[in-house]
PDB file of C-alpha atoms in Angstrom:
ATOM      1  CA  ASN A   1     -44.472-140.482  53.289  1.00  0.00           C
ATOM      2  CA  ASN A   2     -42.611-141.609  50.856  1.00  0.00           C
ATOM      3  CA  THR A   3     -40.224-137.980  49.967  1.00  0.00           C
ATOM      4  CA  VAL A   4     -38.407-139.915  53.117  1.00  0.00           C
ATOM      5  CA  GLY A   5     -34.920-140.230  52.232  1.00  0.00           C
ATOM      6  CA  LYS A   6     -34.935-138.911  48.747  1.00  0.00           C
ATOM      7  CA  LYS A   7     -32.913-136.380  47.850  1.00  0.00           C
ATOM      8  CA  ARG A   8     -34.366-132.954  45.415  1.00  0.00           C
ATOM      9  CA  ALA A   9     -37.034-134.887  44.625  1.00  0.00           C
ATOM     10  CA  ARG A  10     -39.341-132.139  42.256  1.00  0.00           C
ATOM     11  CA  ASP A  11     -43.033-131.476  41.334  1.00  0.00           C
ATOM     12  CA  VAL A  12     -44.021-130.064  38.978  1.00  0.00           C
ATOM     13  CA  LYS A  13     -47.911-129.007  37.883  1.00  0.00           C
ATOM     14  CA  ASP A  14     -49.416-127.325  34.403  1.00  0.00           C
ATOM     15  CA  VAL A  15     -52.387-125.550  36.163  1.00  0.00           C
ATOM     16  CA  SER A  16     -53.814-123.723  33.564  1.00  0.00           C
ATOM     17  CA  SER A  17     -56.367-121.082  33.878  1.00  0.00           C
ATOM     18  CA  HIS A  18     -58.178-121.313  30.840  1.00  0.00           C
ATOM     19  CA  THR A  19     -61.331-122.349  32.191  1.00  0.00           C
ATOM     20  CA  ALA A  20     -63.862-118.876  32.755  1.00  0.00           C
ATOM     21  CA  GLN A  21     -64.335-120.032  36.497  1.00  0.00           C
ATOM     22  CA  ASN A  22     -59.435-118.951  36.983  1.00  0.00           C
ATOM     23  CA  LYS A  23     -60.187-116.158  34.812  1.00  0.00           C
ATOM     24  CA  ARG A  24     -62.098-114.489  36.977  1.00  0.00           C
ATOM     25  CA  SER A  25     -59.801-115.319  40.073  1.00  0.00           C
ATOM     26  CA  ILE A  26     -56.208-114.468  39.009  1.00  0.00           C
ATOM     27  CA  GLN A  27     -55.896-110.684  39.329  1.00  0.00           C
ATOM     28  CA  HIS A  28     -52.437-110.624  38.407  1.00  0.00           C
ATOM     29  CA  PRO A  29     -50.960-108.049  38.230  1.00  0.00           C
ATOM     30  CA  PHE A  30     -49.247-108.056  34.871  1.00  0.00           C
ATOM     31  CA  LYS A  31     -53.137-107.817  33.253  1.00  0.00           C
ATOM     32  CA  ASN A  32     -52.680-104.452  31.651  1.00  0.00           C
ATOM     33  CA  ASN A  33     -49.354-103.859  30.804  1.00  0.00           C
ATOM     34  CA  ALA A  34     -47.461-103.393  27.322  1.00  0.00           C
ATOM     35  CA  ALA A  35     -45.139-106.992  28.000  1.00  0.00           C
ATOM     36  CA  ARG A  36     -46.018-108.971  25.524  1.00  0.00           C
ATOM     37  CA  PHE A  37     -45.135-112.272  27.643  1.00  0.00           C
ATOM     38  CA  CYS A  38     -44.933-111.810  31.853  1.00  0.00           C
ATOM     39  CA  LEU A  39     -43.935-114.196  34.444  1.00  0.00           C
ATOM     40  CA  THR A  40     -43.624-113.379  38.641  1.00  0.00           C
ATOM     41  CA  ILE A  41     -42.492-116.089  39.909  1.00  0.00           C
ATOM     42  CA  TYR A  42     -43.950-116.210  44.330  1.00  0.00           C
ATOM     43  CA  PHE A  43     -41.159-119.294  45.952  1.00  0.00           C
ATOM     44  CA  ASP A  44     -40.903-120.096  49.652  1.00  0.00           C
ATOM     45  CA  GLY A  45     -38.527-122.747  51.726  1.00  0.00           C
ATOM     46  CA  GLY A  46     -38.807-123.632  55.214  1.00  0.00           C
ATOM     47  CA  SER A  47     -37.186-126.379  57.596  1.00  0.00           C
ATOM     48  CA  ARG A  48     -38.882-128.371  60.607  1.00  0.00           C
ATOM     49  CA  GLY A  49     -35.687-127.456  62.940  1.00  0.00           C
ATOM     50  CA  ASN A  50     -32.909-125.582  61.853  1.00  0.00           C
ATOM     51  CA  PRO A  51     -31.129-127.570  60.143  1.00  0.00           C
ATOM     52  CA  GLY A  52     -34.063-130.676  59.391  1.00  0.00           C
ATOM     53  CA  VAL A  53     -36.548-131.467  57.003  1.00  0.00           C
ATOM     54  CA  ALA A  54     -36.458-129.219  54.281  1.00  0.00           C
ATOM     55  CA  GLY A  55     -38.605-128.899  51.426  1.00  0.00           C
ATOM     56  CA  CYS A  56     -39.350-125.506  49.340  1.00  0.00           C
ATOM     57  CA  GLY A  57     -41.495-124.507  46.785  1.00  0.00           C
ATOM     58  CA  ALA A  58     -42.354-121.564  43.803  1.00  0.00           C
ATOM     59  CA  GLU A  59     -45.372-120.299  41.960  1.00  0.00           C
ATOM     60  CA  VAL A  60     -44.324-119.148  38.728  1.00  0.00           C
ATOM     61  CA  ILE A  61     -46.992-117.850  36.513  1.00  0.00           C
ATOM     62  CA  ALA A  62     -47.168-117.427  33.007  1.00  0.00           C
ATOM     63  CA  VAL A  63     -49.302-113.789  30.396  1.00  0.00           C
ATOM     64  CA  ASN A  64     -49.280-113.851  27.838  1.00  0.00           C
ATOM     65  CA  ASN A  65     -50.667-110.075  27.108  1.00  0.00           C
ATOM     66  CA  ALA A  66     -49.798-111.201  23.042  1.00  0.00           C
ATOM     67  CA  MET A  67     -53.345-113.193  22.940  1.00  0.00           C
ATOM     68  CA  ASN A  68     -56.991-111.688  23.245  1.00  0.00           C
ATOM     69  CA  PRO A  69     -57.933-112.099  25.444  1.00  0.00           C
ATOM     70  CA  PRO A  70     -55.024-112.606  28.017  1.00  0.00           C
ATOM     71  CA  ILE A  71     -53.680-116.403  28.438  1.00  0.00           C
ATOM     72  CA  THR A  72     -52.428-116.492  31.861  1.00  0.00           C
ATOM     73  CA  THR A  73     -50.647-120.718  33.296  1.00  0.00           C
ATOM     74  CA  LYS A  74     -49.977-120.810  36.786  1.00  0.00           C
ATOM     75  CA  TYR A  75     -46.657-123.915  37.004  1.00  0.00           C
ATOM     76  CA  LEU A  76     -46.446-124.997  40.650  1.00  0.00           C
ATOM     77  CA  ILE A  77     -43.005-126.352  41.952  1.00  0.00           C
ATOM     78  CA  ARG A  78     -42.410-128.122  45.265  1.00  0.00           C
ATOM     79  CA  GLU A  79     -39.052-129.834  46.020  1.00  0.00           C
ATOM     80  CA  TYR A  80     -37.839-132.205  49.199  1.00  0.00           C
ATOM     81  CA  CYS A  81     -34.272-130.169  50.050  1.00  0.00           C
ATOM     82  CA  GLY A  82     -33.610-133.212  52.472  1.00  0.00           C
ATOM     83  CA  ASP A  83     -33.512-134.300  55.956  1.00  0.00           C
ATOM     84  CA  ARG A  84     -30.812-131.841  57.765  1.00  0.00           C
ATOM     85  CA  GLU A  85     -30.763-129.009  55.818  1.00  0.00           C
ATOM     86  CA  THR A  86     -30.839-124.677  56.988  1.00  0.00           C
ATOM     87  CA  ASN A  87     -34.045-122.302  56.568  1.00  0.00           C
ATOM     88  CA  ASN A  88     -32.306-120.698  54.316  1.00  0.00           C
ATOM     89  CA  TYR A  89     -30.938-123.674  52.206  1.00  0.00           C
ATOM     90  CA  ALA A  90     -34.405-124.278  51.719  1.00  0.00           C
ATOM     91  CA  GLU A  91     -35.582-120.945  50.873  1.00  0.00           C
ATOM     92  CA  TYR A  92     -32.219-120.542  47.965  1.00  0.00           C
ATOM     93  CA  ASN A  93     -33.534-123.522  46.523  1.00  0.00           C
ATOM     94  CA  GLY A  94     -37.413-122.273  46.189  1.00  0.00           C
ATOM     95  CA  LEU A  95     -35.481-119.553  44.112  1.00  0.00           C
ATOM     96  CA  ILE A  96     -33.970-121.856  42.193  1.00  0.00           C
ATOM     97  CA  ALA A  97     -36.572-123.594  41.540  1.00  0.00           C
ATOM     98  CA  GLY A  98     -38.895-121.260  40.183  1.00  0.00           C
ATOM     99  CA  LEU A  99     -35.632-119.601  38.369  1.00  0.00           C
ATOM    100  CA  LYS A 100     -35.985-122.748  36.619  1.00  0.00           C
ATOM    101  CA  GLN A 101     -39.099-123.054  35.407  1.00  0.00           C
ATOM    102  CA  ALA A 102     -38.779-118.412  33.992  1.00  0.00           C
ATOM    103  CA  ARG A 103     -35.926-119.685  32.200  1.00  0.00           C
ATOM    104  CA  THR A 104     -37.332-122.791  30.539  1.00  0.00           C
ATOM    105  CA  LEU A 105     -40.278-120.504  29.356  1.00  0.00           C
ATOM    106  CA  ILE A 106     -37.812-118.255  28.439  1.00  0.00           C
ATOM    107  CA  SER A 107     -36.323-120.308  26.164  1.00  0.00           C
ATOM    108  CA  GLU A 108     -38.575-121.447  24.278  1.00  0.00           C
ATOM    109  CA  LEU A 109     -40.215-118.346  24.381  1.00  0.00           C
ATOM    110  CA  VAL A 110     -37.083-117.148  21.571  1.00  0.00           C
ATOM    111  CA  GLY A 111     -36.247-119.798  20.693  1.00  0.00           C
ATOM    112  CA  ALA A 112     -33.182-122.800  19.909  1.00  0.00           C
ATOM    113  CA  ASP A 113     -30.774-120.538  18.106  1.00  0.00           C
ATOM    114  CA  THR A 114     -30.949-117.113  18.179  1.00  0.00           C
ATOM    115  CA  SER A 115     -27.108-115.758  18.384  1.00  0.00           C
ATOM    116  CA  SER A 116     -25.343-117.437  15.222  1.00  0.00           C
ATOM    117  CA  SER A 117     -24.867-120.608  12.173  1.00  0.00           C
ATOM    118  CA  SER A 118     -21.832-123.070  13.481  1.00  0.00           C
ATOM    119  CA  SER A 119     -22.067-123.980  10.541  1.00  0.00           C
ATOM    120  CA  THR A 120     -21.527-120.709   8.811  1.00  0.00           C
ATOM    121  CA  GLY A 121     -20.638-118.951  11.955  1.00  0.00           C
ATOM    122  CA  THR A 122     -22.555-116.286  10.433  1.00  0.00           C
ATOM    123  CA  SER A 123     -25.148-113.930  12.268  1.00  0.00           C
ATOM    124  CA  VAL A 124     -28.593-114.418  13.089  1.00  0.00           C
ATOM    125  CA  SER A 125     -31.745-111.627  14.229  1.00  0.00           C
ATOM    126  CA  VAL A 126     -34.660-112.627  15.604  1.00  0.00           C
ATOM    127  CA  SER A 127     -36.408-110.505  16.915  1.00  0.00           C
ATOM    128  CA  LYS A 128     -36.997-110.906  21.198  1.00  0.00           C
ATOM    129  CA  PRO A 129     -40.503-110.987  22.813  1.00  0.00           C
ATOM    130  CA  VAL A 130     -40.781-107.774  25.140  1.00  0.00           C
ATOM    131  CA  LEU A 131     -40.688-110.214  28.740  1.00  0.00           C
ATOM    132  CA  LYS A 132     -41.303-108.496  32.027  1.00  0.00           C
ATOM    133  CA  LEU A 133     -39.702-110.725  35.171  1.00  0.00           C
ATOM    134  CA  GLN A 134     -40.762-109.728  38.876  1.00  0.00           C
ATOM    135  CA  ILE A 135     -39.725-111.778  41.554  1.00  0.00           C
ATOM    136  CA  TYR A 136     -41.129-111.871  45.181  1.00  0.00           C
ATOM    137  CA  GLY A 137     -40.274-114.242  48.259  1.00  0.00           C
ATOM    138  CA  ASP A 138     -40.772-113.776  52.230  1.00  0.00           C
ATOM    139  CA  SER A 139     -37.371-113.706  53.068  1.00  0.00           C
ATOM    140  CA  ASN A 140     -34.486-110.991  53.037  1.00  0.00           C
ATOM    141  CA  LEU A 141     -32.631-112.841  50.089  1.00  0.00           C
TER     142      LEU A 141
END
């Protein structure tokens, strides 16, 4: 295994669902919702032994309801947590990995500078996207 000894290796995949086959296979809970952008995070983590070799993963599903038909994009995240980590550590890292990806997507939606102009000190009004976020995991975090 080439991940042994590597701390915090991260693998993020963008699995787009633009083909007709993938659109039918994804039944997203927000498909008919009023929110223009919907993010759903599914996460999990585990260790072999407690403590032991640990890893985590998350799936972030982004739905852009502003488009007709809605565009769904999936981001799959896998992380190696370490050789002697607990199950709880891996669970939390799965949640954090999903939240980091969601934060990246939200900042892309909102834009880089939405609050003020540093050179003039004036406030800039920017309309923010309507966003719905739900998080699912199998732990009691």
